[in-house]
Amino acid sequence: MKKLSLFLLGLFSASFAISQTTTQYEVYAVKYSAAVHDSTVTKHEKDSVSVDFMVWLIKGNGKNILMDAGYLYSVESAKNFDVIDDLRPDSTLQKHTLNPKDVTDIILSFQHLDHISAIDLFPNAQVWVQKDDYNYFTNTAWQKGGVNGQFNKREVKKLVDVHGKGRVTLFEGYNKEIIQGLKIFPGSRNPALPQYALVKTSLGNMALASDNIWIYYNSDFVTPAPAFRTFDANGYVKAMQKMQTLVNDEKLIVPGYVGSAFTKFPVITEGVIRVK
């Protein structure tokens, strides 16, 4: 009887340990800025599209993970965005009672300004970057024949400095967990590779599209966006088609810049929604 009790206790302990390591994530969109008009997305200001800049907070398994870090409008090159309601990404996160020091990880989906500029605001975060993209961003893009028009040397220095502090993890490959319950997939070539994340949630797998889908119109009609800024239209389409196979409901494909999400999902506080 004693042996049976010990066996059952061990079985319960093992089951409890497994349940603790397979916790499903909660996903939040945290808005820190909005476009004055839609010229970043459409050719004509008369076209009505609500475009917001946001970071994605992924909570669970004892982690506070950001999908991208956002940018600071005070950076000179950011002023080209012509934005309103501009806040620091770290200040916006504090609305969700999250101290910037408590961010454990940042996954860079792309090395453009609005994804990478604020990585230095989160001093304890481990930054995850595809090895090929890191090498392109910090080296190849600046060599003869390289394409660097979307990049900024200020952000190169920030990423190299964070790497020098031992807080960058370079990973290789796709469709594998870089953090438990979170996978990274390739998107379009732009000329570096905007990626998207597949996150395990209570609703099933959720795809955070980043630059691969800007607004719902793109995913609804499998249309690359924005057409006049796209270097790899086929890559956008392939990424969207792949996302559709990875989720059991297309509502779980979340565009990277869509302002209408803030009327679609539950509001936690001003500028913060839970995607569910």
mmCIF file with all atom_site columns, C-alpha atoms in Angstrom, residues 67-194:
data_model
loop_
_atom_site.group_PDB
_atom_site.id
_atom_site.type_symbol
_atom_site.label_atom_id
_atom_site.label_alt_id
_atom_site.label_comp_id
_atom_site.label_asym_id
_atom_site.label_entity_id
_atom_site.label_seq_id
_atom_site.pdbx_PDB_ins_code
_atom_site.Cartn_x
_atom_site.Cartn_y
_atom_site.Cartn_z
_atom_site.occupancy
_atom_site.B_iso_or_equiv
_atom_site.pdbx_formal_charge
_atom_site.auth_seq_id
_atom_site.auth_comp_id
_atom_site.auth_asym_id
_atom_site.auth_atom_id
_atom_site.pdbx_PDB_model_num
ATOM 1   C CA . MET A 1 67  ? 7.527  40.320 -30.225 1.00 0.00 ? 67  MET A CA 1
ATOM 2   C CA . ASP A 1 68  ? 9.667  43.302 -31.297 1.00 0.00 ? 68  ASP A CA 1
ATOM 3   C CA . ALA A 1 69  ? 10.675 46.255 -29.146 1.00 0.00 ? 69  ALA A CA 1
ATOM 4   C CA . GLY A 1 70  ? 9.152  49.264 -30.903 1.00 0.00 ? 70  GLY A CA 1
ATOM 5   C CA . TYR A 1 71  ? 10.833 52.611 -31.531 1.00 0.00 ? 71  TYR A CA 1
ATOM 6   C CA . LEU A 1 72  ? 11.301 56.054 -30.003 1.00 0.00 ? 72  LEU A CA 1
ATOM 7   C CA . TYR A 1 73  ? 9.860  58.962 -31.957 1.00 0.00 ? 73  TYR A CA 1
ATOM 8   C CA . SER A 1 74  ? 12.696 61.140 -30.700 1.00 0.00 ? 74  SER A CA 1
ATOM 9   C CA . VAL A 1 75  ? 15.022 59.229 -33.030 1.00 0.00 ? 75  VAL A CA 1
ATOM 10  C CA . GLU A 1 76  ? 15.403 61.494 -36.052 1.00 0.00 ? 76  GLU A CA 1
ATOM 11  C CA . SER A 1 77  ? 14.601 58.834 -38.650 1.00 0.00 ? 77  SER A CA 1
ATOM 12  C CA . ALA A 1 78  ? 11.393 57.888 -36.813 1.00 0.00 ? 78  ALA A CA 1
ATOM 13  C CA . LYS A 1 79  ? 9.945  61.316 -37.550 1.00 0.00 ? 79  LYS A CA 1
ATOM 14  C CA . ASN A 1 80  ? 9.413  60.210 -41.141 1.00 0.00 ? 80  ASN A CA 1
ATOM 15  C CA . PHE A 1 81  ? 6.496  58.125 -39.853 1.00 0.00 ? 81  PHE A CA 1
ATOM 16  C CA . ASP A 1 82  ? 4.402  61.266 -39.204 1.00 0.00 ? 82  ASP A CA 1
ATOM 17  C CA . VAL A 1 83  ? 2.747  59.854 -36.102 1.00 0.00 ? 83  VAL A CA 1
ATOM 18  C CA . ILE A 1 84  ? 0.430  60.967 -33.304 1.00 0.00 ? 84  ILE A CA 1
ATOM 19  C CA . ASP A 1 85  ? -0.251 59.672 -29.779 1.00 0.00 ? 85  ASP A CA 1
ATOM 20  C CA . ASP A 1 86  ? 3.412  58.789 -29.535 1.00 0.00 ? 86  ASP A CA 1
ATOM 21  C CA . LEU A 1 87  ? 4.564  57.127 -26.302 1.00 0.00 ? 87  LEU A CA 1
ATOM 22  C CA . ARG A 1 88  ? 7.656  55.221 -25.274 1.00 0.00 ? 88  ARG A CA 1
ATOM 23  C CA . PRO A 1 89  ? 7.080  51.457 -25.636 1.00 0.00 ? 89  PRO A CA 1
ATOM 24  C CA . ASP A 1 90  ? 8.347  50.858 -22.092 1.00 0.00 ? 90  ASP A CA 1
ATOM 25  C CA . SER A 1 91  ? 5.974  53.490 -20.674 1.00 0.00 ? 91  SER A CA 1
ATOM 26  C CA . THR A 1 92  ? 3.054  51.921 -22.516 1.00 0.00 ? 92  THR A CA 1
ATOM 27  C CA . LEU A 1 93  ? 3.905  48.510 -21.069 1.00 0.00 ? 93  LEU A CA 1
ATOM 28  C CA . GLN A 1 94  ? 3.725  49.986 -17.595 1.00 0.00 ? 94  GLN A CA 1
ATOM 29  C CA . LYS A 1 95  ? 0.017  50.579 -18.238 1.00 0.00 ? 95  LYS A CA 1
ATOM 30  C CA . HIS A 1 96  ? -0.142 46.789 -18.114 1.00 0.00 ? 96  HIS A CA 1
ATOM 31  C CA . THR A 1 97  ? 1.733  46.960 -14.781 1.00 0.00 ? 97  THR A CA 1
ATOM 32  C CA . LEU A 1 98  ? 4.806  45.453 -16.411 1.00 0.00 ? 98  LEU A CA 1
ATOM 33  C CA . ASN A 1 99  ? 8.134  46.952 -15.438 1.00 0.00 ? 99  ASN A CA 1
ATOM 34  C CA . PRO A 1 100 ? 10.569 47.099 -18.388 1.00 0.00 ? 100 PRO A CA 1
ATOM 35  C CA . LYS A 1 101 ? 13.111 45.267 -16.207 1.00 0.00 ? 101 LYS A CA 1
ATOM 36  C CA . ASP A 1 102 ? 10.721 42.303 -16.056 1.00 0.00 ? 102 ASP A CA 1
ATOM 37  C CA . VAL A 1 103 ? 10.697 41.706 -19.816 1.00 0.00 ? 103 VAL A CA 1
ATOM 38  C CA . THR A 1 104 ? 12.544 38.395 -20.149 1.00 0.00 ? 104 THR A CA 1
ATOM 39  C CA . ASP A 1 105 ? 12.854 38.055 -23.927 1.00 0.00 ? 105 ASP A CA 1
ATOM 40  C CA . ILE A 1 106 ? 12.524 40.057 -27.133 1.00 0.00 ? 106 ILE A CA 1
ATOM 41  C CA . ILE A 1 107 ? 12.025 38.283 -30.451 1.00 0.00 ? 107 ILE A CA 1
ATOM 42  C CA . LEU A 1 108 ? 13.051 40.449 -33.383 1.00 0.00 ? 108 LEU A CA 1
ATOM 43  C CA . SER A 1 109 ? 10.854 39.688 -36.355 1.00 0.00 ? 109 SER A CA 1
ATOM 44  C CA . PHE A 1 110 ? 12.671 42.268 -38.477 1.00 0.00 ? 110 PHE A CA 1
ATOM 45  C CA . GLN A 1 111 ? 15.506 44.759 -38.054 1.00 0.00 ? 111 GLN A CA 1
ATOM 46  C CA . HIS A 1 112 ? 13.622 47.819 -39.291 1.00 0.00 ? 112 HIS A CA 1
ATOM 47  C CA . LEU A 1 113 ? 13.446 50.862 -37.007 1.00 0.00 ? 113 LEU A CA 1
ATOM 48  C CA . ASP A 1 114 ? 9.975  50.248 -35.556 1.00 0.00 ? 114 ASP A CA 1
ATOM 49  C CA . HIS A 1 115 ? 10.937 46.700 -34.527 1.00 0.00 ? 115 HIS A CA 1
ATOM 50  C CA . ILE A 1 116 ? 14.390 47.162 -33.049 1.00 0.00 ? 116 ILE A CA 1
ATOM 51  C CA . SER A 1 117 ? 14.999 50.747 -31.949 1.00 0.00 ? 117 SER A CA 1
ATOM 52  C CA . ALA A 1 118 ? 13.854 50.353 -28.321 1.00 0.00 ? 118 ALA A CA 1
ATOM 53  C CA . ILE A 1 119 ? 15.752 47.146 -27.438 1.00 0.00 ? 119 ILE A CA 1
ATOM 54  C CA . ASP A 1 120 ? 17.924 49.126 -25.031 1.00 0.00 ? 120 ASP A CA 1
ATOM 55  C CA . LEU A 1 121 ? 14.878 50.065 -22.927 1.00 0.00 ? 121 LEU A CA 1
ATOM 56  C CA . PHE A 1 122 ? 14.572 46.492 -21.621 1.00 0.00 ? 122 PHE A CA 1
ATOM 57  C CA . PRO A 1 123 ? 17.846 45.846 -19.777 1.00 0.00 ? 123 PRO A CA 1
ATOM 58  C CA . ASN A 1 124 ? 17.251 42.233 -18.732 1.00 0.00 ? 124 ASN A CA 1
ATOM 59  C CA . ALA A 1 125 ? 15.730 40.890 -21.933 1.00 0.00 ? 125 ALA A CA 1
ATOM 60  C CA . GLN A 1 126 ? 17.419 38.213 -23.990 1.00 0.00 ? 126 GLN A CA 1
ATOM 61  C CA . VAL A 1 127 ? 17.121 39.207 -27.659 1.00 0.00 ? 127 VAL A CA 1
ATOM 62  C CA . TRP A 1 128 ? 16.442 36.435 -30.186 1.00 0.00 ? 128 TRP A CA 1
ATOM 63  C CA . VAL A 1 129 ? 17.578 36.982 -33.781 1.00 0.00 ? 129 VAL A CA 1
ATOM 64  C CA . GLN A 1 130 ? 17.949 34.721 -36.805 1.00 0.00 ? 130 GLN A CA 1
ATOM 65  C CA . LYS A 1 131 ? 21.686 34.280 -37.368 1.00 0.00 ? 131 LYS A CA 1
ATOM 66  C CA . ASP A 1 132 ? 21.459 35.054 -41.099 1.00 0.00 ? 132 ASP A CA 1
ATOM 67  C CA . ASP A 1 133 ? 19.455 38.202 -40.416 1.00 0.00 ? 133 ASP A CA 1
ATOM 68  C CA . TYR A 1 134 ? 21.896 39.365 -37.744 1.00 0.00 ? 134 TYR A CA 1
ATOM 69  C CA . ASN A 1 135 ? 24.812 38.918 -40.140 1.00 0.00 ? 135 ASN A CA 1
ATOM 70  C CA . TYR A 1 136 ? 22.957 40.711 -42.923 1.00 0.00 ? 136 TYR A CA 1
ATOM 71  C CA . PHE A 1 137 ? 21.869 43.618 -40.734 1.00 0.00 ? 137 PHE A CA 1
ATOM 72  C CA . THR A 1 138 ? 25.223 44.179 -39.045 1.00 0.00 ? 138 THR A CA 1
ATOM 73  C CA . ASN A 1 139 ? 27.510 43.415 -41.982 1.00 0.00 ? 139 ASN A CA 1
ATOM 74  C CA . THR A 1 140 ? 26.353 42.377 -45.465 1.00 0.00 ? 140 THR A CA 1
ATOM 75  C CA . ALA A 1 141 ? 23.759 45.145 -45.862 1.00 0.00 ? 141 ALA A CA 1
ATOM 76  C CA . TRP A 1 142 ? 26.505 47.757 -45.560 1.00 0.00 ? 142 TRP A CA 1
ATOM 77  C CA . GLN A 1 143 ? 28.902 46.161 -48.039 1.00 0.00 ? 143 GLN A CA 1
ATOM 78  C CA . LYS A 1 144 ? 29.058 46.907 -51.757 1.00 0.00 ? 144 LYS A CA 1
ATOM 79  C CA . GLY A 1 145 ? 25.851 45.666 -53.365 1.00 0.00 ? 145 GLY A CA 1
ATOM 80  C CA . GLY A 1 146 ? 24.046 45.428 -50.025 1.00 0.00 ? 146 GLY A CA 1
ATOM 81  C CA . VAL A 1 147 ? 20.565 46.871 -49.530 1.00 0.00 ? 147 VAL A CA 1
ATOM 82  C CA . ASN A 1 148 ? 20.264 48.958 -46.371 1.00 0.00 ? 148 ASN A CA 1
ATOM 83  C CA . GLY A 1 149 ? 17.707 51.641 -47.193 1.00 0.00 ? 149 GLY A CA 1
ATOM 84  C CA . GLN A 1 150 ? 15.317 50.336 -44.514 1.00 0.00 ? 150 GLN A CA 1
ATOM 85  C CA . PHE A 1 151 ? 18.001 50.128 -41.846 1.00 0.00 ? 151 PHE A CA 1
ATOM 86  C CA . ASN A 1 152 ? 19.738 52.626 -39.593 1.00 0.00 ? 152 ASN A CA 1
ATOM 87  C CA . LYS A 1 153 ? 23.311 52.456 -38.301 1.00 0.00 ? 153 LYS A CA 1
ATOM 88  C CA . ARG A 1 154 ? 22.126 53.657 -34.900 1.00 0.00 ? 154 ARG A CA 1
ATOM 89  C CA . GLU A 1 155 ? 20.145 50.436 -34.522 1.00 0.00 ? 155 GLU A CA 1
ATOM 90  C CA . VAL A 1 156 ? 23.071 48.345 -35.795 1.00 0.00 ? 156 VAL A CA 1
ATOM 91  C CA . LYS A 1 157 ? 25.196 49.735 -32.971 1.00 0.00 ? 157 LYS A CA 1
ATOM 92  C CA . LYS A 1 158 ? 22.461 49.030 -30.420 1.00 0.00 ? 158 LYS A CA 1
ATOM 93  C CA . LEU A 1 159 ? 22.148 45.398 -31.484 1.00 0.00 ? 159 LEU A CA 1
ATOM 94  C CA . VAL A 1 160 ? 25.920 44.867 -31.558 1.00 0.00 ? 160 VAL A CA 1
ATOM 95  C CA . ASP A 1 161 ? 26.232 46.447 -28.100 1.00 0.00 ? 161 ASP A CA 1
ATOM 96  C CA . VAL A 1 162 ? 23.508 44.196 -26.673 1.00 0.00 ? 162 VAL A CA 1
ATOM 97  C CA . HIS A 1 163 ? 25.216 41.194 -28.283 1.00 0.00 ? 163 HIS A CA 1
ATOM 98  C CA . GLY A 1 164 ? 28.487 42.232 -26.641 1.00 0.00 ? 164 GLY A CA 1
ATOM 99  C CA . LYS A 1 165 ? 26.734 42.099 -23.260 1.00 0.00 ? 165 LYS A CA 1
ATOM 100 C CA . GLY A 1 166 ? 25.778 38.468 -23.874 1.00 0.00 ? 166 GLY A CA 1
ATOM 101 C CA . ARG A 1 167 ? 22.081 39.230 -24.321 1.00 0.00 ? 167 ARG A CA 1
ATOM 102 C CA . VAL A 1 168 ? 21.621 38.139 -27.941 1.00 0.00 ? 168 VAL A CA 1
ATOM 103 C CA . THR A 1 169 ? 20.786 34.564 -28.900 1.00 0.00 ? 169 THR A CA 1
ATOM 104 C CA . LEU A 1 170 ? 21.382 33.765 -32.559 1.00 0.00 ? 170 LEU A CA 1
ATOM 105 C CA . PHE A 1 171 ? 19.280 30.871 -33.788 1.00 0.00 ? 171 PHE A CA 1
ATOM 106 C CA . GLU A 1 172 ? 19.026 29.073 -37.097 1.00 0.00 ? 172 GLU A CA 1
ATOM 107 C CA . GLY A 1 173 ? 16.131 27.362 -38.816 1.00 0.00 ? 173 GLY A CA 1
ATOM 108 C CA . TYR A 1 174 ? 12.372 27.552 -38.799 1.00 0.00 ? 174 TYR A CA 1
ATOM 109 C CA . ASN A 1 175 ? 9.348  25.671 -37.521 1.00 0.00 ? 175 ASN A CA 1
ATOM 110 C CA . LYS A 1 176 ? 11.066 24.844 -34.274 1.00 0.00 ? 176 LYS A CA 1
ATOM 111 C CA . GLU A 1 177 ? 10.568 26.133 -30.773 1.00 0.00 ? 177 GLU A CA 1
ATOM 112 C CA . ILE A 1 178 ? 13.043 28.827 -29.825 1.00 0.00 ? 178 ILE A CA 1
ATOM 113 C CA . ILE A 1 179 ? 11.150 29.279 -26.565 1.00 0.00 ? 179 ILE A CA 1
ATOM 114 C CA . GLN A 1 180 ? 8.743  26.655 -25.277 1.00 0.00 ? 180 GLN A CA 1
ATOM 115 C CA . GLY A 1 181 ? 5.361  27.073 -26.958 1.00 0.00 ? 181 GLY A CA 1
ATOM 116 C CA . LEU A 1 182 ? 6.678  29.622 -29.446 1.00 0.00 ? 182 LEU A CA 1
ATOM 117 C CA . LYS A 1 183 ? 7.905  28.953 -32.975 1.00 0.00 ? 183 LYS A CA 1
ATOM 118 C CA . ILE A 1 184 ? 9.316  31.231 -35.656 1.00 0.00 ? 184 ILE A CA 1
ATOM 119 C CA . PHE A 1 185 ? 8.570  30.955 -39.382 1.00 0.00 ? 185 PHE A CA 1
ATOM 120 C CA . PRO A 1 186 ? 10.062 32.743 -42.417 1.00 0.00 ? 186 PRO A CA 1
ATOM 121 C CA . GLY A 1 187 ? 8.162  35.464 -44.202 1.00 0.00 ? 187 GLY A CA 1
ATOM 122 C CA . SER A 1 188 ? 8.910  37.563 -47.258 1.00 0.00 ? 188 SER A CA 1
ATOM 123 C CA . ARG A 1 189 ? 12.395 38.638 -48.265 1.00 0.00 ? 189 ARG A CA 1
ATOM 124 C CA . ASN A 1 190 ? 12.365 42.398 -47.795 1.00 0.00 ? 190 ASN A CA 1
ATOM 125 C CA . PRO A 1 191 ? 15.504 42.273 -48.332 1.00 0.00 ? 191 PRO A CA 1
ATOM 126 C CA . ALA A 1 192 ? 16.080 40.798 -44.887 1.00 0.00 ? 192 ALA A CA 1
ATOM 127 C CA . LEU A 1 193 ? 13.501 38.344 -43.661 1.00 0.00 ? 193 LEU A CA 1
ATOM 128 C CA . PRO A 1 194 ? 10.460 39.599 -41.711 1.00 0.00 ? 194 PRO A CA 1
#
